Coordinates of C-alpha atoms and ligand atoms in Angstrom, one line a residue:
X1 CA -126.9 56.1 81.4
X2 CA -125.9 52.6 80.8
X3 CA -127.2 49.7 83.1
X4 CA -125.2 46.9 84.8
X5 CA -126.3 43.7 86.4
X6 CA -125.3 43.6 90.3
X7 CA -125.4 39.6 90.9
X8 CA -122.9 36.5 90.3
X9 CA -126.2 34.6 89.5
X10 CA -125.2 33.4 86.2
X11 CA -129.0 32.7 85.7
X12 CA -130.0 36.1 86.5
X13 CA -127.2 37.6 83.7
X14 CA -127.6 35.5 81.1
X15 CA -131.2 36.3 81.3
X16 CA -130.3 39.9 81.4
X17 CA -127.5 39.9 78.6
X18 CA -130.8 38.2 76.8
X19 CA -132.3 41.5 76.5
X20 CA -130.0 43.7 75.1
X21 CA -129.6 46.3 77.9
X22 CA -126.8 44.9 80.1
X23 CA -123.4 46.7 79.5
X24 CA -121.4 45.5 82.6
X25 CA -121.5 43.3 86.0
X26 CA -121.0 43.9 89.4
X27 CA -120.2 41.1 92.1
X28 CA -118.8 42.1 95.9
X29 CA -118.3 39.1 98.4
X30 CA -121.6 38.6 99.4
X31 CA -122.8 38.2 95.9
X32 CA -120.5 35.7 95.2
X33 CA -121.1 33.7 98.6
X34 CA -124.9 33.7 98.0
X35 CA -124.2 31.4 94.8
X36 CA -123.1 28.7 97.2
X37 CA -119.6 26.9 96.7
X38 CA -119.4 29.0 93.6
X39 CA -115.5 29.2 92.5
X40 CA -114.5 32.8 92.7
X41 CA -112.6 32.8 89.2
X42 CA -114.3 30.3 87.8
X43 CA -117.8 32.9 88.5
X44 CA -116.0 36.0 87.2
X45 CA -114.9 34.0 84.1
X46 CA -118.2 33.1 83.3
X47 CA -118.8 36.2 83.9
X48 CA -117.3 37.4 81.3
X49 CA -117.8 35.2 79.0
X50 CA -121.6 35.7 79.0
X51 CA -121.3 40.0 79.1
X52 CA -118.7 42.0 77.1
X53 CA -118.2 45.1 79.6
X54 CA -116.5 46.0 82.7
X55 CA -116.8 43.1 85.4
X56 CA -116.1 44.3 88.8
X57 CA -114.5 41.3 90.7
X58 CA -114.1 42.6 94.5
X59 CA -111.0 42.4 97.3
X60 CA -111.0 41.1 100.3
X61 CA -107.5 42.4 102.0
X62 CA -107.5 45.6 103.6
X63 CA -103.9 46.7 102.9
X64 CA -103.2 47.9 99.7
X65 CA -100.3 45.5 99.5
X66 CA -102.7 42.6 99.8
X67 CA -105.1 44.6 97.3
X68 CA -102.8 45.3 95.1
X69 CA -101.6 41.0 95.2
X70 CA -105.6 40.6 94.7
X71 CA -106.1 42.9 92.3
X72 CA -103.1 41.5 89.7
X73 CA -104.3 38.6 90.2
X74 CA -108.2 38.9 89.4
X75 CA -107.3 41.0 86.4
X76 CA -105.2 38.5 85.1
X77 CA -108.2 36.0 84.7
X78 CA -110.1 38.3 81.7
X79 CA -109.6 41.8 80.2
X80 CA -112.9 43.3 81.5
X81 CA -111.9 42.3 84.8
X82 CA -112.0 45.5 86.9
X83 CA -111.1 45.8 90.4
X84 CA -113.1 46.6 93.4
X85 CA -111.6 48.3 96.4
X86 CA -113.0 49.9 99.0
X87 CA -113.1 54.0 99.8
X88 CA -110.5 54.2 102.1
X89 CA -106.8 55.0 102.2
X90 CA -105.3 51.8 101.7
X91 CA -107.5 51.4 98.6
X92 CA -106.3 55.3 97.0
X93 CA -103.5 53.1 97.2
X94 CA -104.2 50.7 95.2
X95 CA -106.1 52.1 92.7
X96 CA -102.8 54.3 91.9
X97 CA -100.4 51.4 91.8
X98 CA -103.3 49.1 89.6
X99 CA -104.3 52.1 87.3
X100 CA -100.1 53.0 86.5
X101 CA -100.3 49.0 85.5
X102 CA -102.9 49.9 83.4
X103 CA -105.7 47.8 85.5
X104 CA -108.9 49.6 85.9
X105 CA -110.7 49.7 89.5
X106 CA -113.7 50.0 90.6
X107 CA -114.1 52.0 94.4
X108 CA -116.9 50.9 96.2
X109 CA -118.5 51.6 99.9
X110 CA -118.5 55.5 98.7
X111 CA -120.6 57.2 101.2
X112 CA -119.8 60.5 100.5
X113 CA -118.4 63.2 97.7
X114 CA -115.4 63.4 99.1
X115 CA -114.0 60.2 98.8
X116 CA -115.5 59.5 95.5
X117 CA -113.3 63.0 94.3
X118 CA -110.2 61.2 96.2
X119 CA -110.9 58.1 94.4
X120 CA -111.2 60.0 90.4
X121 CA -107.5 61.6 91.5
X122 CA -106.0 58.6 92.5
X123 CA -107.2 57.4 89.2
X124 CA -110.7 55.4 89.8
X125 CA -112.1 54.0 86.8
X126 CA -115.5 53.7 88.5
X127 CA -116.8 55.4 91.6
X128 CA -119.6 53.3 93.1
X129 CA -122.2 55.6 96.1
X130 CA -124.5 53.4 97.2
X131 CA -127.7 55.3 97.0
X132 CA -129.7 52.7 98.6
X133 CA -127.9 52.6 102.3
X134 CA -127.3 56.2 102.1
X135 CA -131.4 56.0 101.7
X136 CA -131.7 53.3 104.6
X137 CA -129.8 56.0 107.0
X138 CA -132.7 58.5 106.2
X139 CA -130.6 60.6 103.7
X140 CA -131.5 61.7 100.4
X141 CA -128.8 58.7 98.5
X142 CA -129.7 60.7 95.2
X143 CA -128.0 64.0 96.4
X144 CA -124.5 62.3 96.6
X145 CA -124.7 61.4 92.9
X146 CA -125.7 65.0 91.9
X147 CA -122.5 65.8 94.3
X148 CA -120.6 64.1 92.8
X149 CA -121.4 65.1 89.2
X150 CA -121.1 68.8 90.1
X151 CA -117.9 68.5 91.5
X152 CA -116.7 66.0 88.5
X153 CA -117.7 68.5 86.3
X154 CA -115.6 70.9 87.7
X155 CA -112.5 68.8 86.3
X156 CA -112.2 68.1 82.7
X157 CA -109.1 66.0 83.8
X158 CA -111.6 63.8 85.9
X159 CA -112.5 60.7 83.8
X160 CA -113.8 58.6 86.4
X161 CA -117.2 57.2 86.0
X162 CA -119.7 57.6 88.8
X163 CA -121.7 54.0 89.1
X164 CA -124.8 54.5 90.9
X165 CA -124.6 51.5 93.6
X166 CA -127.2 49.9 96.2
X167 CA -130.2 50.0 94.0
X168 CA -133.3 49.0 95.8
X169 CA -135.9 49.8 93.6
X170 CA -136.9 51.3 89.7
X171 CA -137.2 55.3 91.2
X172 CA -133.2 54.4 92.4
X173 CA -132.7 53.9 88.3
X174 CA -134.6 56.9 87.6
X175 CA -132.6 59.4 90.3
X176 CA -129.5 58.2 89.3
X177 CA -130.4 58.8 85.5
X178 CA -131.6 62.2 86.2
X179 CA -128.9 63.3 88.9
X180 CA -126.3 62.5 85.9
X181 CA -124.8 58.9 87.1
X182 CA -123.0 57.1 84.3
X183 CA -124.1 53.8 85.2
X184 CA -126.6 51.9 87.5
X185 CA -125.8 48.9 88.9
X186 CA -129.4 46.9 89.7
X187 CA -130.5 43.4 91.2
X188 CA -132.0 41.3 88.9
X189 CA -135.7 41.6 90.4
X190 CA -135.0 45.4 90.4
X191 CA -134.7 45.2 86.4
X192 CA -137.2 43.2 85.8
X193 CA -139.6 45.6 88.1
X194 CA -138.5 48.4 86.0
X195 CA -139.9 46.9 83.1
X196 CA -143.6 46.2 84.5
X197 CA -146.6 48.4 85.1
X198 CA -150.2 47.0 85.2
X199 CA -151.3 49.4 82.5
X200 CA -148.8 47.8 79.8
X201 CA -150.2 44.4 81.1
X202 CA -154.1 45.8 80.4
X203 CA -153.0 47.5 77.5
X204 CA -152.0 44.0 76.0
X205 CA -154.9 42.7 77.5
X206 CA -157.2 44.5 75.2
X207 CA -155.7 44.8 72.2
X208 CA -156.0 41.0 72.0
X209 CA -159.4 40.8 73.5
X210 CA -160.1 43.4 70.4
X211 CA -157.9 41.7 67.9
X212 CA -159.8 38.5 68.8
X213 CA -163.1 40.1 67.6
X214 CA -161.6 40.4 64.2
X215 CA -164.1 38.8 61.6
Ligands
G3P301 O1 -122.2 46.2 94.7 C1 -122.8 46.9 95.8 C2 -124.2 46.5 96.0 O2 -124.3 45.1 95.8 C3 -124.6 46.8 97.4 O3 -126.0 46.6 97.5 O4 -128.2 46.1 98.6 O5 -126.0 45.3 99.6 O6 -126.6 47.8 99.6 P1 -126.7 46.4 98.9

């Protein structure tokens, strides 16, 4: 399963990028309003220049006309510019007209297995369930991926890759991992969480408390 960042914090990804594990970046509109007076293109470019993989830049218009205007347009501005529309009609829309002019998309706000199979046969890219307000309704987020697997399986013409989405926490990574999601999209803090425990922190601990006893 490959990891993405899910930020426009250019801090937060060229920290990530850093280490080797990053293969891709998501942004939506709030991302890119929390990094205050931020340029849309001139985020998504650096973007890009700072992580060679797929960079989801996100709509705004709900019509596929207006998507479609959007989505030309934010592709235009690097190659691994993908698309983000959201799982509705308008945006099957879309995602058929971008993906016949060669543009990938990514469809985001999946909620259930139905529109992410919609989405891979209009031509999807990416499929992006978000596990983690699936999981903030009381439902099980991690059974939509292993939905949607199943059912993607069932297609060999399906080449859609399912993103794992709304990540709150390291077990999110693990689920999605297991259930069979191509990619995991996490917060910064969420990566860096994965990578602690207190035992690997003692562990260190000692062996230079040891190593210091050396004579
Ligand atoms: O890109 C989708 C992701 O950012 C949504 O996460 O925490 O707003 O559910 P969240």
């Amino acid at each position: 399963m490959q990891l993405y960042l899910d930020t426009a914090n250019l801090e937060e990804i060229r920290e990530a990028a850093s280490w080797g594990v990053i293969s891709g970046v998501t942004t939506n509109p709030t991302l890119i309003v929390r990094e205050r007076g931020a340029d849309f293109k001139t985020t998504i470019s650096a973007i890009a220049d700072l992580v060679d993989g797929p960079i989801s830049a996100e709509t705004i218009s709900l019509d596929a006309e207006g998507m479609i205007r959007e989505g030309l347009e934010y592709a235009a501005w690097h190659p691994n510019v993908i698309i983000k529309v959201p799982s509705t009609t308008e945006g099957l829309k879309a995602v058929a007209h971008l993906t016949r002019k060669g543009i990938r998309t990514n469809v985001t706000l999946c909620f259930n297995a139905t529109q992410a199979l919609m989405a891979a046969l209009a031509g999807a890219f990416i499929i992006s369930p978000f596990v983690g307000r699936i999981d903030d309704s009381g439902v099980d987020g991690s059974q939509l991926i292993r939905e949607i697997v199943a059912i993607y399986k069932q297609d060999t013409t399906i080449t859609t890759s399912i993103l794992a989405a709304s990540i709150r926490h390291p077990r999110h990574i693990i689920e999605a991992a297991i259930a069979g999601a191509d990619i995991a999209s996490c917060p910064f803090k969420v990566l860096q969480q994965a990578m602690r425990h207190p035992l690997t922190d003692r562990g260190i601990e000692q062996f230079l408390a040891d190593w210091q006893t050396r004579t």
